[in-house]
């Protein structure tokens, strides 16, 4: 796939703190796709800070109190066969874990092209999977609307994607829609990581979203999203640092999955933005390969 960046995309990369080395050759694309200039890599270390706890979800949790166990209810049955509208309702009414007690809104997801009927999923070639809502998302009910969301939007724009609309890529290239969802649909308090039981309760919703959306490719952001989708296909995925999961195309139920850093992590680990851009390029390359019906680029099969 040739990566012809227009001035807007270049500006977006500048926004990400990445300057693009050009011109790109196909050979360069096959390896790292875009070479950040050497100074962009200066000081890059594998893990500048823990990647698992995006700090955008700041401690604003005084209103969150654990519910009495009696207030919890088992997750509604049949999630795995629900239509889109029923799934949205199930999430909105979910009281399967303690996170329900303090939430203002559940955050189901957004993006893609509006379908003709409410029970159909939006059309989206790309699915971006984050970790969990933060404060802004809890307040608004929409994913990635805080500072990390701004960076995510810039990353998407650098890829020629836009969660708000269909992006038409030009002659001979298909339009691409982008849907954004999280592993958890409710905000964890006090900027803490998702807990095992919360992921276990919530993951069936994401799995059903994926079944219905049928994206062509999934980009996971941060450790929890990667673990949630790869624990059936990557041995000991929970014991692996994110860096080990990057740089290859995994599979979730046959769908290619590329792993990258969480934007909230990138906001404080600027040096890793160049690596994130390499991940995005890998994802674009995998997507192009898919849509050109060329042989797969997979290195890891589910
Ligand atoms: N971080 C996430 O992982 N998801 C959001 O929606 C917002 C911040």
Coordinates of C-alpha atoms and ligand atoms in Angstrom, one line a residue:
X1 CA 0.0 0.0 0.0
X2 CA 1.4 3.4 -0.9
X3 CA 1.0 5.9 1.9
X4 CA 0.6 9.2 0.2
X5 CA 0.1 11.6 3.0
X6 CA -1.6 14.8 2.2
X7 CA -0.8 18.0 4.0
X8 CA -3.7 17.5 6.4
X9 CA -2.5 14.0 7.4
X10 CA 1.1 15.4 7.7
X11 CA -0.3 18.1 10.0
X12 CA -2.0 15.4 12.1
X13 CA 1.2 13.5 12.4
X14 CA 2.9 16.7 13.6
X15 CA 0.1 16.9 16.1
X16 CA 1.1 13.4 17.2
X17 CA 4.6 14.7 17.5
X18 CA 5.8 12.7 14.5
X19 CA 7.6 14.0 11.5
X20 CA 7.3 11.9 8.4
X21 CA 10.3 10.8 6.5
X22 CA 9.6 10.8 2.8
X23 CA 9.4 9.9 0.1
X24 CA 8.1 6.5 1.1
X25 CA 9.0 3.4 -0.9
X26 CA 7.1 0.2 -0.9
X27 CA 10.1 -1.5 0.6
X28 CA 10.1 0.9 3.5
X29 CA 6.4 0.4 3.9
X30 CA 7.0 -3.4 4.1
X31 CA 9.2 -3.0 7.1
X32 CA 8.4 0.1 9.2
X33 CA 6.3 2.0 6.7
X34 CA 7.1 5.4 8.0
X35 CA 10.4 6.3 9.5
X36 CA 10.3 9.0 12.1
X37 CA 13.2 11.3 11.9
X38 CA 16.0 10.3 14.2
X39 CA 15.3 13.0 16.7
X40 CA 11.7 11.8 17.0
X41 CA 13.2 8.5 18.3
X42 CA 15.6 10.1 20.7
X43 CA 15.0 9.0 24.2
X44 CA 12.5 6.4 23.3
X45 CA 12.5 3.6 25.7
X46 CA 10.3 0.5 25.7
X47 CA 8.2 1.5 28.6
X48 CA 8.6 5.0 29.8
X49 CA 5.6 4.6 32.1
X50 CA 3.1 1.9 32.8
X51 CA 0.9 1.6 29.8
X52 CA -2.0 0.0 31.5
X53 CA -3.6 2.8 33.4
X54 CA -4.4 5.7 31.1
X55 CA -4.3 8.6 33.5
X56 CA -6.9 10.6 31.7
X57 CA -9.4 8.9 33.9
X58 CA -8.5 11.1 36.8
X59 CA -9.7 10.7 40.4
X60 CA -13.1 12.4 40.4
X61 CA -14.9 9.6 42.0
X62 CA -16.4 10.9 45.2
X63 CA -19.9 10.0 44.0
X64 CA -18.9 6.4 43.4
X65 CA -19.8 4.1 46.2
X66 CA -19.9 0.3 46.0
X67 CA -23.5 -0.9 45.6
X68 CA -25.0 -3.3 48.1
X69 CA -24.7 -6.8 46.5
X70 CA -28.5 -6.9 46.4
X71 CA -28.4 -4.0 43.9
X72 CA -26.4 -6.1 41.5
X73 CA -28.2 -8.3 39.0
X74 CA -26.9 -11.0 36.7
X75 CA -26.2 -9.9 33.2
X76 CA -29.3 -10.3 31.0
X77 CA -29.3 -13.6 29.2
X78 CA -28.8 -14.1 25.4
X79 CA -26.3 -11.3 24.8
X80 CA -24.6 -13.5 22.2
X81 CA -27.6 -13.5 20.0
X82 CA -28.9 -10.0 20.5
X83 CA -29.5 -7.4 17.7
X84 CA -27.8 -4.0 17.9
X85 CA -30.7 -2.2 19.6
X86 CA -31.3 -4.9 22.2
X87 CA -27.6 -4.9 22.9
X88 CA -27.6 -1.2 23.5
X89 CA -30.5 -1.6 25.9
X90 CA -28.8 -4.4 27.7
X91 CA -25.7 -2.3 28.2
X92 CA -27.7 0.8 29.3
X93 CA -29.5 -1.3 32.0
X94 CA -26.6 -3.5 33.0
X95 CA -26.1 -3.9 36.8
X96 CA -23.8 -6.9 36.6
X97 CA -20.8 -5.4 38.4
X98 CA -20.2 -2.7 41.0
X99 CA -19.3 -0.1 38.4
X100 CA -23.0 0.4 37.7
X101 CA -23.4 2.2 41.0
X102 CA -21.5 5.4 40.3
X103 CA -22.0 5.8 36.6
X104 CA -23.7 8.7 35.0
X105 CA -23.9 7.0 31.6
X106 CA -22.9 3.7 30.1
X107 CA -20.6 4.2 27.1
X108 CA -21.7 1.8 24.4
X109 CA -19.6 3.2 21.5
X110 CA -19.9 5.4 18.5
X111 CA -18.9 5.8 14.8
X112 CA -19.4 4.1 11.5
X113 CA -22.2 4.9 9.0
X114 CA -25.7 5.2 10.3
X115 CA -27.6 2.1 9.4
X116 CA -31.1 2.2 7.8
X117 CA -32.6 0.6 10.9
X118 CA -31.8 1.0 14.6
X119 CA -31.4 -2.7 15.0
X120 CA -28.6 -2.9 12.5
X121 CA -25.1 -2.0 13.5
X122 CA -23.3 0.9 11.9
X123 CA -21.2 0.0 9.0
X124 CA -17.5 0.2 10.0
X125 CA -14.4 -1.3 8.4
X126 CA -12.3 -0.3 11.4
X127 CA -13.0 -1.0 15.0
X128 CA -10.9 0.9 17.7
X129 CA -11.1 -0.8 21.1
X130 CA -10.1 1.2 24.2
X131 CA -10.1 0.3 27.8
X132 CA -12.9 2.0 29.7
X133 CA -14.7 5.3 29.9
X134 CA -13.1 8.1 31.9
X135 CA -14.8 11.1 33.5
X136 CA -15.7 12.9 30.3
X137 CA -17.0 9.8 28.7
X138 CA -19.0 8.9 31.8
X139 CA -20.5 12.4 31.7
X140 CA -21.3 12.4 28.0
X141 CA -22.0 8.8 27.3
X142 CA -19.6 8.9 24.3
X143 CA -16.2 7.2 24.1
X144 CA -12.9 9.0 23.9
X145 CA -14.1 12.6 24.2
X146 CA -11.4 13.8 26.7
X147 CA -7.8 14.7 25.9
X148 CA -6.9 11.1 24.9
X149 CA -9.8 11.2 22.6
X150 CA -8.4 14.3 20.9
X151 CA -5.1 12.5 20.3
X152 CA -7.1 9.5 19.1
X153 CA -8.9 11.6 16.6
X154 CA -5.6 13.0 15.4
X155 CA -4.2 9.5 15.0
X156 CA -7.3 8.5 13.1
X157 CA -7.0 11.5 10.8
X158 CA -3.4 10.7 10.2
X159 CA -4.6 7.3 8.9
X160 CA -7.3 9.0 6.8
X161 CA -10.1 7.9 9.2
X162 CA -12.8 9.8 11.0
X163 CA -15.2 8.5 13.6
X164 CA -17.7 11.1 12.6
X165 CA -18.1 10.3 9.0
X166 CA -17.4 8.1 6.1
X167 CA -14.0 8.8 4.6
X168 CA -13.8 8.4 0.9
X169 CA -10.2 7.6 0.0
X170 CA -10.2 8.6 -3.6
X171 CA -10.3 6.9 -6.9
X172 CA -10.6 3.1 -6.7
X173 CA -10.5 3.0 -2.9
X174 CA -13.4 2.1 -0.8
X175 CA -14.9 4.3 1.9
X176 CA -14.0 3.4 5.4
X177 CA -16.1 3.9 8.6
X178 CA -14.6 3.8 12.0
X179 CA -16.3 2.6 15.2
X180 CA -14.9 3.2 18.7
X181 CA -15.8 1.0 21.7
X182 CA -14.3 0.1 25.0
X183 CA -13.8 -3.2 26.9
X184 CA -15.7 -1.7 29.9
X185 CA -18.9 0.2 29.3
X186 CA -18.8 1.9 32.7
X187 CA -16.2 4.1 34.3
X188 CA -13.9 2.5 36.9
X189 CA -13.5 4.8 39.9
X190 CA -10.2 6.5 40.9
X191 CA -8.4 6.0 37.7
X192 CA -7.9 2.4 38.5
X193 CA -7.4 -0.5 36.1
X194 CA -10.4 -2.7 35.2
X195 CA -10.7 -5.6 37.5
X196 CA -11.1 -9.2 36.3
X197 CA -14.7 -9.6 37.3
X198 CA -15.6 -6.3 35.5
X199 CA -13.9 -7.4 32.3
X200 CA -15.6 -10.8 32.6
X201 CA -19.0 -9.3 33.0
X202 CA -18.6 -6.7 30.3
X203 CA -16.6 -8.6 27.6
X204 CA -19.7 -10.4 26.2
X205 CA -21.0 -7.0 25.2
X206 CA -17.9 -6.1 23.2
X207 CA -17.8 -9.6 21.7
X208 CA -21.4 -9.2 20.5
X209 CA -20.6 -5.7 19.2
X210 CA -17.8 -7.2 17.1
X211 CA -19.9 -10.1 15.9
X212 CA -22.5 -7.6 14.7
X213 CA -20.2 -4.9 13.4
X214 CA -17.9 -7.4 11.5
X215 CA -15.1 -4.9 11.1
X216 CA -12.4 -5.7 8.6
X217 CA -9.7 -4.8 11.2
X218 CA -9.5 -4.1 14.9
X219 CA -7.0 -1.7 16.5
X220 CA -6.6 -2.3 20.3
X221 CA -5.4 0.5 22.4
X222 CA -3.6 -0.3 25.6
X223 CA -2.9 -3.5 27.5
X224 CA -6.4 -4.3 28.6
X225 CA -8.0 -4.1 25.2
X226 CA -5.3 -6.3 23.8
X227 CA -5.6 -8.9 26.5
X228 CA -9.4 -8.9 26.3
X229 CA -9.4 -9.8 22.6
X230 CA -6.3 -11.9 22.4
X231 CA -6.6 -14.1 25.5
X232 CA -7.9 -17.0 23.4
X233 CA -5.3 -16.8 20.7
X234 CA -2.1 -15.5 22.4
X235 CA -0.6 -17.9 25.0
X236 CA 0.0 -16.1 28.3
X237 CA -1.2 -12.8 26.9
X238 CA -1.8 -11.5 30.4
X239 CA 1.8 -12.0 31.3
X240 CA 3.1 -10.2 28.2
X241 CA 4.0 -6.5 28.1
X242 CA 2.3 -4.5 25.5
X243 CA 5.5 -4.1 23.6
X244 CA 5.7 -7.9 22.9
X245 CA 2.2 -7.9 21.4
X246 CA 3.0 -5.0 19.0
X247 CA 4.5 -5.4 15.6
X248 CA 2.4 -8.4 14.4
X249 CA -1.1 -8.9 13.1
X250 CA -3.0 -11.1 15.5
X251 CA -6.5 -12.5 14.9
X252 CA -9.7 -12.3 16.9
X253 CA -12.3 -14.7 15.5
X254 CA -10.7 -14.4 12.1
X255 CA -10.5 -10.6 12.1
X256 CA -7.0 -9.1 12.0
X257 CA -6.0 -7.3 15.2
X258 CA -3.2 -4.8 15.6
X259 CA -2.1 -3.7 19.1
X260 CA -0.9 -0.3 20.0
X261 CA -0.5 2.0 22.9
X262 CA -3.3 3.7 24.6
X263 CA -3.6 7.4 23.7
X264 CA -3.7 8.5 27.3
X265 CA -0.3 6.7 27.8
X266 CA 1.0 8.5 24.7
X267 CA 0.0 11.8 26.1
X268 CA 2.6 11.3 28.8
X269 CA 5.1 9.1 27.0
X270 CA 5.7 11.3 24.0
X271 CA 8.7 9.2 22.8
X272 CA 6.5 6.3 22.1
X273 CA 4.4 8.2 19.6
X274 CA 6.8 7.1 16.9
X275 CA 6.2 3.5 17.8
X276 CA 2.4 4.1 17.8
X277 CA 2.7 5.5 14.3
X278 CA 4.5 2.4 13.2
X279 CA 1.6 0.4 14.7
X280 CA -0.9 2.5 12.8
X281 CA 1.1 1.9 9.6
X282 CA 1.1 -1.8 10.2
X283 CA -2.7 -1.7 10.6
X284 CA -3.1 0.4 7.4
X285 CA -0.8 -2.1 5.6
X286 CA -2.8 -5.0 6.9
X287 CA -6.1 -3.3 5.9
X288 CA -4.8 -2.5 2.4
X289 CA -3.6 -6.1 2.0
X290 CA -7.1 -7.3 3.0
X291 CA -9.0 -5.0 0.7
X292 CA -6.6 -5.7 -2.2
X293 CA -7.3 -9.5 -1.7
X294 CA -3.6 -10.1 -1.5
X295 CA -2.2 -13.0 0.5
X296 CA -2.6 -12.3 4.3
X297 CA 0.1 -10.7 6.3
X298 CA -0.8 -12.6 9.4
X299 CA 1.8 -13.8 11.7
X300 CA -0.4 -15.1 14.4
X301 CA -3.5 -17.2 13.9
X302 CA -6.3 -17.6 16.4
Ligands
LIG1 N1 -9.9 5.9 27.6 C1 -10.5 4.8 27.1 O1 -9.9 3.7 27.1 N2 -11.7 4.9 26.6 C2 -12.4 6.0 26.6 O2 -13.5 6.0 26.1 C3 -11.8 7.2 27.1 C4 -10.5 7.1 27.7

